[in-house]
Short mmCIF file of C-alpha atoms and ligand atoms in Angstrom, two decimals:
data_model
loop_
_atom_site.label_atom_id
_atom_site.label_comp_id
_atom_site.label_asym_id
_atom_site.label_seq_id
_atom_site.Cartn_x
_atom_site.Cartn_y
_atom_site.Cartn_z
CA MET B 1 -14.76 1.17 -21.54
CA PRO B 2 -13.35 0.37 -18.23
CA LYS B 3 -10.76 2.61 -16.83
CA ILE B 4 -7.61 0.30 -15.30
CA ALA B 5 -5.56 1.93 -12.33
CA ILE B 6 -1.97 0.79 -11.95
CA ILE B 7 -0.58 1.33 -9.08
CA SER B 8 3.43 1.49 -9.71
CA PRO B 9 4.75 0.55 -6.23
CA SER B 10 8.53 1.62 -5.46
CA ILE B 11 9.84 4.77 -4.43
CA ARG B 12 13.57 3.33 -4.33
CA ASN B 13 16.82 5.46 -6.33
CA GLY B 14 16.64 3.24 -9.48
CA ARG B 15 14.23 1.71 -9.66
CA LYS B 16 12.93 -1.00 -11.52
CA SER B 17 9.62 -1.76 -10.77
CA HIS B 18 8.36 0.81 -12.63
CA ARG B 19 9.42 -0.12 -16.10
CA ILE B 20 6.91 -2.80 -15.34
CA ALA B 21 3.84 -0.03 -15.33
CA LEU B 22 5.26 1.51 -18.40
CA TYR B 23 5.08 -1.59 -19.93
CA PHE B 24 1.69 -2.40 -18.44
CA SER B 25 0.53 1.46 -19.49
CA ASN B 26 1.55 0.84 -23.43
CA LEU B 27 -0.43 -2.93 -23.48
CA LEU B 28 -3.22 -1.31 -22.26
CA LYS B 29 -2.44 1.46 -24.87
CA GLY B 30 -3.21 -0.63 -27.79
CA MET B 31 -5.92 -2.67 -26.43
CA ASP B 32 -8.13 1.00 -26.95
CA ILE B 33 -11.11 -0.58 -25.06
CA ILE B 34 -9.78 0.14 -21.78
CA GLU B 35 -9.20 4.01 -20.44
CA HIS B 36 -5.84 3.52 -17.80
CA GLU B 37 -3.45 5.58 -15.52
CA ILE B 38 -0.36 5.12 -13.51
CA LEU B 39 -0.27 5.54 -10.18
CA ASP B 40 3.31 6.37 -8.10
CA LEU B 41 4.15 6.14 -6.00
CA LEU B 42 6.95 7.57 -6.20
CA GLU B 43 5.43 11.23 -7.23
CA TYR B 44 2.37 10.96 -4.39
CA ASN B 45 5.31 10.64 -2.31
CA PHE B 46 2.84 10.27 0.90
CA PRO B 47 4.15 10.34 4.46
CA LEU B 48 4.41 7.42 6.21
CA PHE B 49 1.36 5.77 6.92
CA ASN B 50 -0.19 7.75 10.76
CA GLU B 51 -4.09 6.99 10.63
CA ARG B 52 -7.04 5.78 7.57
CA LEU B 53 -7.58 8.37 5.90
CA LYS B 54 -11.33 8.66 6.60
CA TYR B 55 -10.46 9.48 10.26
CA ILE B 56 -7.44 11.93 9.32
CA LYS B 57 -8.87 15.82 9.76
CA SER B 58 -7.21 17.81 6.84
CA PRO B 59 -6.20 15.75 4.47
CA SER B 60 -3.52 15.95 1.36
CA SER B 61 -5.44 16.53 -1.60
CA GLU B 62 -2.70 13.60 -3.15
CA MET B 63 -4.46 11.53 -0.15
CA ILE B 64 -7.40 11.83 -1.32
CA GLY B 65 -6.50 12.06 -5.72
CA PHE B 66 -5.44 8.41 -3.94
CA SER B 67 -8.68 7.66 -2.44
CA ASP B 68 -10.39 9.30 -5.88
CA LYS B 69 -8.42 7.67 -8.34
CA ILE B 70 -8.96 3.61 -6.60
CA LYS B 71 -12.67 5.00 -5.97
CA SER B 72 -13.15 5.50 -9.75
CA ALA B 73 -10.83 2.83 -11.48
CA ASP B 74 -13.13 -0.55 -11.78
CA GLY B 75 -9.60 -2.07 -11.97
CA VAL B 76 -6.82 -1.78 -10.35
CA ILE B 77 -3.40 -3.41 -11.67
CA ILE B 78 -0.70 -3.22 -8.70
CA ILE B 79 3.52 -3.76 -9.84
CA THR B 80 4.95 -5.68 -6.71
CA PRO B 81 7.80 -5.64 -6.42
CA GLU B 82 9.86 -8.19 -3.61
CA TYR B 83 11.12 -6.62 -0.41
CA ASN B 84 12.82 -9.43 1.97
CA GLY B 85 9.40 -11.61 0.86
CA GLY B 86 7.31 -8.96 1.04
CA TYR B 87 5.95 -6.00 -0.26
CA PRO B 88 7.14 -2.63 -0.46
CA ALA B 89 6.41 0.17 3.06
CA SER B 90 5.76 2.04 0.38
CA LEU B 91 2.84 -0.09 -1.07
CA LYS B 92 1.54 -0.54 2.61
CA ASN B 93 1.39 2.48 2.79
CA VAL B 94 -1.05 3.38 0.25
CA ILE B 95 -3.71 -0.43 1.58
CA ASP B 96 -4.03 0.62 4.75
CA LEU B 97 -4.61 4.47 4.06
CA LEU B 98 -7.93 3.79 1.91
CA THR B 99 -10.87 1.57 3.22
CA ASP B 100 -14.43 1.26 1.68
CA GLU B 101 -11.42 2.32 -1.73
CA TRP B 102 -10.56 -1.43 -2.30
CA ARG B 103 -14.38 -3.20 -1.70
CA ARG B 104 -14.77 -5.46 -3.78
CA LYS B 105 -12.44 -3.94 -6.02
CA PRO B 106 -11.07 -6.05 -9.00
CA VAL B 107 -7.63 -6.45 -7.99
CA VAL B 108 -5.27 -8.44 -9.99
CA PHE B 109 -0.87 -8.13 -8.95
CA VAL B 110 2.21 -8.80 -10.91
CA THR B 111 4.82 -9.41 -8.68
CA VAL B 112 8.92 -8.84 -10.30
CA SER B 113 11.79 -8.78 -9.20
CA ASN B 114 15.50 -8.72 -10.53
CA GLY B 115 16.61 -12.26 -9.99
CA ASN B 116 15.16 -15.53 -10.99
CA PHE B 117 12.13 -15.88 -8.62
CA ALA B 118 9.93 -13.65 -9.87
CA GLY B 119 9.26 -12.32 -5.99
CA SER B 120 6.93 -15.52 -6.41
CA GLN B 121 7.31 -15.00 -2.39
CA VAL B 122 5.15 -11.93 -2.54
CA ILE B 123 2.54 -13.13 -3.88
CA THR B 124 0.22 -14.65 -0.31
CA SER B 125 0.63 -11.17 1.85
CA ILE B 126 -0.41 -8.97 -0.85
CA GLN B 127 -2.81 -11.02 -1.63
CA PHE B 128 -4.51 -11.18 1.84
CA ALA B 129 -3.97 -7.97 2.33
CA LEU B 130 -6.30 -7.29 0.01
CA TRP B 131 -8.89 -10.08 0.27
CA LYS B 132 -9.47 -8.62 4.32
CA LEU B 133 -10.37 -5.55 2.67
CA GLY B 134 -13.05 -6.94 0.82
CA ALA B 135 -11.29 -6.69 -2.24
CA MET B 136 -12.22 -9.14 -5.53
CA THR B 137 -8.18 -10.28 -5.56
CA VAL B 138 -7.97 -12.24 -9.27
CA PRO B 139 -6.80 -15.61 -8.37
CA ALA B 140 -5.07 -14.86 -11.75
CA THR B 141 -1.45 -13.58 -11.36
CA LEU B 142 1.68 -12.46 -13.49
CA ARG B 143 5.33 -13.42 -12.15
CA LEU B 144 7.59 -11.39 -13.48
CA PRO B 145 11.46 -12.45 -13.34
CA ASN B 146 15.18 -10.90 -14.07
CA ILE B 147 12.81 -7.87 -14.85
CA GLU B 148 16.34 -5.26 -15.51
CA SER B 149 17.56 -7.90 -18.14
CA SER B 150 14.16 -8.61 -19.24
CA PHE B 151 12.33 -4.69 -19.56
CA ASP B 152 14.44 -1.49 -20.99
CA GLU B 153 13.54 1.57 -19.35
CA THR B 154 10.72 2.30 -21.23
CA GLY B 155 9.31 -0.88 -20.83
CA SER B 156 10.25 -1.86 -23.18
CA PRO B 157 10.60 -6.04 -22.96
CA ALA B 158 13.27 -8.04 -24.56
CA ASP B 159 10.55 -10.95 -26.01
CA LYS B 160 7.38 -9.16 -26.68
CA THR B 161 5.59 -12.32 -27.87
CA GLU B 162 6.03 -14.32 -24.91
CA THR B 163 5.20 -11.06 -22.67
CA ASP B 164 2.06 -10.00 -24.21
CA LYS B 165 0.68 -13.47 -24.85
CA ARG B 166 0.86 -13.74 -21.05
CA ALA B 167 0.15 -10.24 -19.44
CA SER B 168 -2.87 -9.87 -22.04
CA THR B 169 -3.99 -13.39 -19.98
CA LEU B 170 -3.82 -11.70 -17.16
CA VAL B 171 -5.11 -8.33 -18.69
CA LYS B 172 -8.58 -10.25 -19.34
CA GLU B 173 -8.67 -11.86 -15.95
CA LEU B 174 -9.34 -8.45 -14.35
CA LEU B 175 -11.82 -7.28 -17.35
CA TRP B 176 -13.62 -10.52 -16.47
CA TYR B 177 -13.86 -9.98 -12.75
CA ILE B 178 -14.72 -5.82 -14.15
CA GLU B 179 -17.92 -7.60 -16.19
CA ALA B 180 -18.59 -9.95 -14.04
CA LYS B 181 -19.21 -7.62 -10.97
CA LYS B 182 -20.77 -5.10 -13.59
CA ARG B 183 -23.29 -7.30 -13.68
CA MET B 184 -24.30 -8.31 -10.02
CA PHE B 185 -24.39 -4.97 -9.71
CA GLY B 186 -27.49 -4.07 -7.45
CA ILE B 187 -27.41 -8.00 -5.80
CA GLY B 188 -26.55 -8.07 -2.34
C1 FMN I 201 15.37 -4.07 0.12
C2 FMN I 201 15.23 -5.07 -0.60
C3 FMN I 201 14.56 -6.69 -0.79
C4 FMN I 201 14.60 -7.56 -1.85
N1 FMN I 201 14.86 -8.88 -1.46
C5 FMN I 201 14.60 -9.57 -2.37
C6 FMN I 201 13.73 -10.90 -2.04
O1 FMN I 201 12.84 -11.00 -1.49
N2 FMN I 201 13.17 -11.98 -3.44
C7 FMN I 201 14.03 -10.91 -4.59
O2 FMN I 201 13.80 -12.14 -5.57
N3 FMN I 201 14.62 -10.07 -4.73
C8 FMN I 201 15.04 -9.20 -3.86
N4 FMN I 201 14.74 -7.69 -3.94
C9 FMN I 201 16.01 -7.35 -5.48
C10 FMN I 201 14.85 -6.94 -6.39
O3 FMN I 201 13.58 -7.67 -6.78
C11 FMN I 201 15.54 -5.54 -6.99
O4 FMN I 201 16.15 -5.39 -6.04
C12 FMN I 201 13.87 -5.19 -7.42
O5 FMN I 201 14.59 -4.60 -9.38
C13 FMN I 201 13.18 -3.98 -7.23
O6 FMN I 201 12.51 -3.66 -7.44
P1 FMN I 201 11.90 -1.87 -7.43
O7 FMN I 201 13.50 -1.81 -8.34
O8 FMN I 201 11.77 -1.48 -8.47
O9 FMN I 201 12.52 -1.11 -6.41
C14 FMN I 201 15.36 -7.22 -2.78
C15 FMN I 201 15.31 -5.12 -3.29
C16 FMN I 201 15.30 -5.00 -1.84
C17 FMN I 201 15.58 -3.26 -2.57
#
């Protein structure tokens, strides 16, 4: 059974994008062919990055735990809000913390905002950062605008049919990359 980690990066007071992580968690629960878990950066409460994990002499158990979760995941869904055209510092903090854990990792992005533009400007910078690290970044993306009115606090969408259709298409695309990687294992 493929194992998927959902990264929920916002640590902001009154954050809204965590609703989307909850939404994906519920969606994946319904697709019982997938094991999954939310990695909530608010709960991890990592200090500001000052070195890559592999060079830290006494890393915290949270850092090691986070690394293990990414290592053992077959694929990752990153939910990213847009902050001034970029992605949150909390997300950069954990991208830079890890190195080999990202390599050849299938990763798909969901960009969100509470405005009309669905965080669409964040995609190039987040795709590029993971590409630099050698992740298998999935070209398909999902962009979700107006998240406060489109999802309630439990992650339940106002338009379930349409949202499920779009989100399932994205998950299937990630699963394709996971399967493709599995079949290529041992080559190169
Ligand atoms: C510092 C900051 C910068 C923002 N910049 C943008 C932006 O560039 N584009 C956009 O569509 N929304 C922007 N927003 C609005 C966010 O889309 C909205 O606040 C969203 O809920 C953020 O996710 P969060 O609530 O999980 O932190 C910004 C919000 C913050 C806090």
